[in-house]
Coordinates of C-alpha atoms and ligand atoms in Angstrom, one line a residue:
M114 CA 139.8 40.8 95.1
F115 CA 136.0 40.3 95.5
M116 CA 134.4 42.2 98.2
K117 CA 131.2 40.7 99.7
F118 CA 128.1 42.7 100.2
K119 CA 125.0 41.6 101.7
N120 CA 123.0 43.3 98.8
P121 CA 125.3 44.0 95.6
L122 CA 122.4 46.7 94.7
S123 CA 123.4 48.7 97.6
L124 CA 126.6 49.7 96.0
F125 CA 124.6 51.7 93.3
R126 CA 122.1 53.1 95.8
K127 CA 122.0 56.5 97.3
N128 CA 120.5 58.1 100.2
V129 CA 118.4 61.3 100.3
G130 CA 117.3 63.7 102.8
I131 CA 114.1 65.4 101.8
D132 CA 112.3 68.7 102.7
L133 CA 108.8 68.2 101.1
G134 CA 107.5 72.0 102.0
T135 CA 104.5 74.0 101.4
A136 CA 106.4 76.4 99.2
N137 CA 109.5 74.8 98.5
S138 CA 110.9 71.0 98.1
L139 CA 114.5 70.2 98.4
V140 CA 116.6 67.1 98.0
Y141 CA 119.8 66.4 99.9
L142 CA 121.9 63.7 98.2
S143 CA 124.3 62.1 100.6
G144 CA 127.9 62.9 99.8
R145 CA 126.7 65.7 97.4
G146 CA 124.6 68.3 99.3
I147 CA 121.3 70.1 98.1
V148 CA 120.7 69.0 94.4
I149 CA 117.2 70.2 93.9
N150 CA 115.6 73.1 95.4
E151 CA 112.3 73.8 93.7
P152 CA 108.7 75.1 94.3
S153 CA 106.2 72.4 95.5
A154 CA 103.9 73.1 92.4
V155 CA 102.7 70.8 89.4
A156 CA 101.1 71.9 86.4
I157 CA 98.4 69.3 84.9
N158 CA 96.7 69.1 81.6
N159 CA 93.0 68.8 82.7
K160 CA 91.9 67.2 79.3
T161 CA 94.5 64.5 79.5
N162 CA 95.1 64.4 83.1
K163 CA 98.8 64.2 82.4
V164 CA 101.3 66.2 84.4
V165 CA 102.9 69.2 82.1
A166 CA 105.6 70.6 84.5
V167 CA 106.8 70.3 87.9
G168 CA 108.7 72.7 90.2
T169 CA 110.1 75.8 88.9
E170 CA 108.6 75.5 85.5
A171 CA 105.2 74.8 86.9
K172 CA 105.4 77.9 89.3
Q173 CA 105.9 79.9 86.7
M174 CA 102.9 79.0 84.9
L175 CA 101.0 80.2 87.9
G176 CA 98.1 82.5 86.8
R177 CA 99.3 82.4 83.3
T178 CA 97.8 79.2 82.3
P179 CA 95.4 78.6 79.3
L180 CA 92.0 77.1 80.9
H181 CA 92.9 73.5 80.4
I182 CA 96.0 73.8 82.5
T183 CA 96.0 73.9 86.2
V184 CA 98.6 74.6 88.6
V185 CA 98.4 72.8 92.0
R186 CA 100.4 73.2 95.1
P187 CA 99.9 69.8 96.9
L188 CA 100.7 70.6 100.3
V189 CA 98.7 72.9 102.4
G190 CA 99.9 74.1 105.9
G191 CA 102.7 71.7 105.6
V192 CA 100.4 68.7 105.0
I193 CA 99.9 66.8 101.9
S194 CA 96.2 67.8 100.7
D195 CA 96.8 66.1 97.2
F196 CA 98.7 62.8 97.7
E197 CA 99.3 61.9 94.2
M198 CA 100.5 65.2 93.1
A199 CA 103.0 65.4 96.2
Q200 CA 104.2 61.8 95.1
E201 CA 104.5 63.1 91.7
I202 CA 106.8 66.0 92.6
L203 CA 109.1 63.4 94.9
K204 CA 109.1 61.0 91.8
Q205 CA 110.0 63.8 89.2
F206 CA 112.6 65.4 91.3
L207 CA 114.2 61.8 92.3
K208 CA 114.1 61.0 88.4
K209 CA 116.3 64.0 87.7
L210 CA 119.0 62.7 89.7
G211 CA 118.9 59.3 87.6
N212 CA 116.3 57.2 89.5
S213 CA 115.3 54.2 87.4
S214 CA 111.8 53.1 87.4
F215 CA 112.9 49.4 87.4
V216 CA 114.9 49.4 90.6
N217 CA 114.3 51.1 94.0
Y218 CA 117.7 53.1 93.3
Y219 CA 117.6 55.2 96.6
Q220 CA 118.2 53.2 99.8
N221 CA 117.3 55.3 102.6
A222 CA 115.4 58.6 102.6
V223 CA 114.8 60.7 105.7
I224 CA 112.0 63.3 105.3
G225 CA 111.1 66.2 107.6
V226 CA 107.5 66.5 108.9
P227 CA 105.7 69.1 110.7
A228 CA 105.4 67.8 114.6
D229 CA 101.6 67.6 114.7
L230 CA 101.1 65.2 112.0
T231 CA 98.4 62.5 112.7
E232 CA 99.5 58.9 112.2
V233 CA 97.6 58.9 108.9
E234 CA 99.0 62.0 107.7
R235 CA 102.6 60.7 108.6
K236 CA 101.9 57.6 106.8
S237 CA 100.7 59.4 103.6
V238 CA 104.3 61.0 103.6
E239 CA 106.2 57.7 104.0
D240 CA 103.9 56.1 101.4
A241 CA 104.6 59.2 99.0
V242 CA 108.4 58.7 99.5
L243 CA 108.3 55.0 99.3
G244 CA 106.1 55.1 96.1
A245 CA 108.9 57.7 94.4
G246 CA 111.3 55.0 94.4
V247 CA 112.9 54.8 97.7
S248 CA 113.3 51.5 99.6
K249 CA 113.3 52.7 103.3
A250 CA 111.6 55.8 104.5
Y251 CA 112.1 57.5 107.8
V252 CA 110.5 60.6 109.0
I253 CA 112.0 63.4 111.3
E254 CA 110.3 66.3 112.9
S255 CA 111.4 69.3 111.0
A256 CA 112.0 71.2 113.7
I257 CA 114.7 68.9 114.8
A258 CA 115.9 68.6 111.1
A259 CA 116.2 72.5 111.2
A260 CA 118.3 72.2 114.2
L261 CA 120.6 69.5 112.9
G262 CA 121.0 71.7 109.6
A263 CA 122.0 74.7 111.8
R264 CA 124.6 72.7 113.5
L265 CA 122.9 73.4 117.0
P266 CA 124.2 70.9 119.7
V267 CA 120.7 69.0 119.7
N268 CA 122.3 66.2 121.7
E269 CA 123.3 68.1 124.6
P270 CA 121.5 68.6 127.7
V271 CA 120.9 72.4 126.8
A272 CA 117.9 73.9 125.3
N273 CA 117.9 75.3 121.7
M274 CA 115.1 77.1 120.4
I275 CA 114.3 77.2 116.9
I276 CA 111.5 79.1 114.7
D277 CA 111.0 77.9 111.3
I278 CA 108.8 80.4 109.6
G279 CA 107.8 78.5 106.4
G280 CA 105.2 79.0 103.5
G281 CA 102.2 77.2 105.1
T282 CA 103.7 76.5 108.9
T283 CA 105.6 78.2 111.6
E284 CA 107.2 75.7 113.7
I285 CA 108.4 76.8 117.2
A286 CA 110.3 74.2 119.3
I287 CA 112.5 73.9 122.1
I288 CA 114.9 70.9 121.6
S289 CA 117.3 69.2 124.1
M290 CA 118.9 65.9 124.2
G291 CA 117.7 65.1 120.7
G292 CA 114.1 65.7 121.2
A293 CA 111.6 68.3 121.1
V294 CA 110.8 69.3 124.4
T295 CA 108.0 71.7 123.7
V296 CA 106.7 72.3 120.2
K297 CA 104.2 74.3 118.4
S298 CA 103.1 74.3 114.9
L299 CA 100.6 77.1 113.8
K300 CA 99.3 77.6 110.3
V301 CA 100.3 81.3 109.8
A302 CA 103.3 81.7 107.8
G303 CA 104.4 83.1 104.5
D304 CA 101.4 82.1 102.7
K305 CA 98.9 83.7 105.2
L306 CA 101.2 87.1 105.0
N307 CA 100.6 86.9 100.9
D308 CA 96.7 86.6 101.6
D309 CA 96.8 89.3 104.3
I310 CA 98.3 91.6 101.6
L311 CA 96.2 90.7 98.9
K312 CA 93.0 91.5 101.1
F313 CA 94.7 94.9 102.2
V314 CA 95.1 95.8 98.7
R315 CA 91.5 94.8 97.8
E316 CA 90.2 96.6 100.9
E317 CA 92.0 99.7 101.0
F318 CA 92.9 100.4 97.2
H319 CA 89.8 98.5 95.7
L320 CA 92.4 96.6 93.5
A321 CA 92.5 92.8 92.6
I322 CA 96.0 91.5 92.4
G323 CA 97.4 87.9 92.2
E324 CA 99.2 86.1 94.8
P325 CA 102.4 86.3 93.2
T326 CA 102.3 90.3 93.3
A327 CA 101.3 90.1 96.9
E328 CA 104.3 87.7 97.7
E329 CA 106.5 90.2 95.7
L330 CA 105.4 93.5 97.8
K331 CA 106.0 91.3 101.0
I332 CA 109.6 90.5 99.9
E333 CA 110.3 93.6 98.4
I334 CA 108.9 96.1 100.7
G335 CA 107.7 94.2 103.6
S336 CA 109.0 94.7 107.1
A337 CA 108.0 93.4 110.5
I338 CA 109.1 96.9 112.3
P339 CA 109.3 100.3 111.0
I340 CA 112.5 100.6 108.9
A341 CA 114.9 103.5 108.3
D342 CA 114.5 103.4 104.3
K343 CA 111.3 104.1 103.2
L344 CA 110.6 101.4 100.5
E345 CA 107.8 101.7 97.9
M346 CA 106.5 99.3 94.9
T347 CA 104.2 100.1 92.1
I348 CA 101.8 97.4 91.6
R349 CA 99.2 96.9 88.8
G350 CA 95.9 95.0 89.1
R351 CA 92.3 95.4 88.2
D352 CA 90.0 98.3 89.7
L353 CA 87.4 96.3 91.4
T354 CA 84.8 99.2 90.5
T355 CA 85.6 99.8 86.8
G356 CA 87.2 96.3 86.1
L357 CA 89.9 98.3 84.2
P358 CA 93.6 98.1 84.9
K359 CA 94.8 100.4 87.6
E360 CA 98.2 101.3 88.9
V361 CA 99.0 101.9 92.6
V362 CA 102.0 102.7 94.7
L363 CA 102.2 100.8 98.0
K364 CA 104.7 101.8 101.0
D365 CA 106.5 99.7 103.4
A366 CA 104.0 100.8 106.1
H367 CA 100.9 99.5 104.0
V368 CA 102.6 96.1 104.0
R369 CA 103.2 96.4 107.7
A370 CA 99.6 97.3 108.4
A371 CA 98.5 94.2 106.5
I372 CA 100.7 91.5 108.1
N373 CA 100.7 93.0 111.5
K374 CA 97.8 90.7 112.8
S375 CA 99.4 87.6 111.7
L376 CA 103.1 88.6 113.1
R377 CA 101.2 89.2 116.3
L378 CA 99.9 85.5 116.2
I379 CA 103.3 84.1 115.6
I380 CA 104.9 86.2 118.6
D381 CA 102.1 85.1 120.9
A382 CA 102.7 81.4 120.0
V383 CA 106.4 81.9 120.5
K384 CA 105.5 83.4 123.9
E385 CA 103.6 80.5 124.8
V386 CA 106.1 78.0 124.1
V387 CA 108.6 79.7 126.4
E388 CA 106.0 79.9 129.1
K389 CA 105.3 76.4 128.8
A390 CA 109.0 75.3 128.9
P391 CA 110.5 73.7 131.9
P392 CA 112.0 76.5 134.1
E393 CA 115.3 75.0 134.1
L394 CA 115.3 75.3 130.2
V395 CA 114.4 78.9 130.0
G396 CA 117.5 80.2 131.4
D397 CA 119.6 78.3 128.4
L398 CA 117.1 80.2 126.0
L399 CA 117.7 83.6 127.2
K400 CA 121.5 82.8 127.4
R401 CA 121.5 81.1 123.7
G402 CA 119.0 83.1 122.2
I403 CA 116.5 81.9 119.7
Y404 CA 117.6 80.7 116.2
M405 CA 115.3 81.2 113.1
C406 CA 115.1 79.6 109.5
G407 CA 112.7 79.1 106.8
G408 CA 112.0 81.7 104.0
G409 CA 109.7 83.5 106.5
S410 CA 112.9 84.6 108.7
L411 CA 114.0 86.9 105.8
L412 CA 111.3 89.2 106.4
R413 CA 113.0 92.6 107.1
G414 CA 113.2 92.9 111.0
I415 CA 111.3 89.9 112.0
D416 CA 114.5 88.8 114.0
E417 CA 114.7 92.1 116.0
L418 CA 110.7 92.0 116.6
I419 CA 111.2 88.6 118.1
A420 CA 114.2 89.6 120.0
K421 CA 112.5 92.5 121.4
E422 CA 109.3 90.8 122.6
L423 CA 111.1 87.8 124.0
S424 CA 113.8 90.1 125.6
T425 CA 116.6 87.7 124.2
T426 CA 118.8 87.5 121.1
T427 CA 117.8 86.0 117.8
T428 CA 120.2 84.5 115.1
I429 CA 119.0 83.7 111.4
V430 CA 120.8 80.5 110.7
D431 CA 123.1 80.5 107.6
D432 CA 121.1 79.7 104.4
P433 CA 117.9 79.5 106.4
L434 CA 115.7 78.0 103.5
T435 CA 117.8 74.7 102.9
C436 CA 118.2 74.1 106.6
V437 CA 115.7 71.2 107.0
A438 CA 116.8 69.5 103.8
R439 CA 120.4 69.8 105.2
G440 CA 119.4 68.4 108.6
A441 CA 117.4 65.5 107.1
G442 CA 120.7 65.0 104.8
I443 CA 122.9 64.9 108.0
A444 CA 120.4 62.4 109.6
V445 CA 120.3 60.0 106.4
E446 CA 124.2 60.2 106.3
N447 CA 124.6 59.2 109.9
L448 CA 121.3 56.9 110.4
E449 CA 123.1 54.9 113.4
K450 CA 123.9 58.0 115.4
Y451 CA 120.6 59.8 114.9
D452 CA 118.5 56.7 115.1
Y453 CA 116.8 57.8 118.6
I454 CA 115.8 61.2 116.9
L455 CA 114.0 59.5 113.8
N456 CA 110.4 58.8 114.3
S457 CA 110.4 55.3 113.3
P458 CA 113.7 54.0 114.9
L459 CA 115.0 51.0 113.4
K460 CA 111.7 50.5 111.9
P461 CA 111.3 52.4 108.7
R462 CA 108.6 51.7 106.3
E463 CA 110.1 49.3 103.8
I464 CA 109.5 48.0 100.2
K465 CA 111.1 44.8 99.7
L466 CA 112.5 44.1 96.3
Ligands
ATP151 N1 113.0 87.9 101.7 C1 111.9 87.1 102.2 N2 110.9 87.9 102.9 C2 110.0 87.4 103.4 N3 109.5 86.3 103.0 C3 110.3 85.5 102.2 C4 111.4 85.9 101.7 N4 111.9 84.9 101.0 C5 111.0 83.7 100.9 N5 109.9 84.2 102.0 C6 108.7 83.3 102.0 O1 109.1 82.1 102.7 C7 108.3 81.1 102.5 C8 108.8 80.0 101.7 O2 109.7 79.5 102.8 P1 110.1 77.9 102.8 O3 110.7 77.5 101.6 O4 111.0 77.8 104.1 O5 108.7 77.1 103.1 P2 108.3 75.6 102.9 O6 109.5 74.9 103.8 O7 108.2 75.2 101.7 O8 106.9 75.7 103.8 P3 106.7 75.0 105.0 O9 107.7 74.7 106.1 O10 105.4 75.7 105.8 O11 106.0 73.6 104.6 C9 107.3 81.8 101.3 O12 105.9 82.1 101.9 C10 108.0 83.0 100.7 O13 107.2 84.1 100.5
MG152 MG1 109.7 74.3 105.7

């Protein structure tokens, strides 16, 4: 028995959900789940202009490369700043899954994007996906993808609030009936906290440290509110006065002081979103509480701080770092059902074979 297919190639084609993040990029393969989860980094040989490594391997080279190798992160604040390199990341990741350069092996891709993208920026995301070997590219607001990934009832007429604190952006959204009612995207997130810590150590201890050390401090001993266990970490860097290596012990209170201002900016933005929400939805928010995701939601006590400031409850979703990719995956597996949620309903950008 022969079965008829509109396009026989579609038998072999796969659908993917993509979260191209400032810090990490993830690919969800339909029917399989998350298959790629690596830093959004590319290492290039400046002499030959060739890509040396992508993802985890490239991030490991950060700060340790010889002069002729540069490690770049092609996304800044959730937006592609280096188109070629962003496309390179997607290409290499999809290739790892067995993409062939001759055929567009992937049929549909749904990719999460920040809410406040300009038309040009959105197109560049779509072009990056299409150029990486996918036939049809749909974009979804990443806050909505996060809500889908968190299995929140996005289609119902109740308000859900989700805060995604990533590397480059914090997205705060109130979602109801499949759409973002209010959304705010600010460029204060994990990277900014790393930068705050780096500057604090330089100013208070006259010590130069690299970003990886600042990030380690944040993850190992950082907190948003005073904590019961006193944490400390010994770091090494270059003394700015003598130019020689020096060791310093930092405590959790130091890191808290360093990141306090940025955390206030995040809290203020959350309050602003709630204040702007239609009054009938605010009741839902207080009742249902606020959901949090993204790597930044793992900062000790940030959920408690937000709960206290907003006088409601907070829940960190399961597996907060993969939530947007899982949501994009759910959307790509149910394109018809979620068509109205996708930014380009029924009119994806398409490459003809
Ligand atoms: N345990 C932790 N405590 C605090 N911060 C953390 C922790 N784990 C990861 N992070 C931070 O989370 C950030 C990465 O989160 P995520 O992968 O959600 O970002 P992204 O999706 O790549 O960025 P964006 O959404 O802004 O484009 C990094 O800044 C990282 O330092
Ligand atoms: Mg993200």
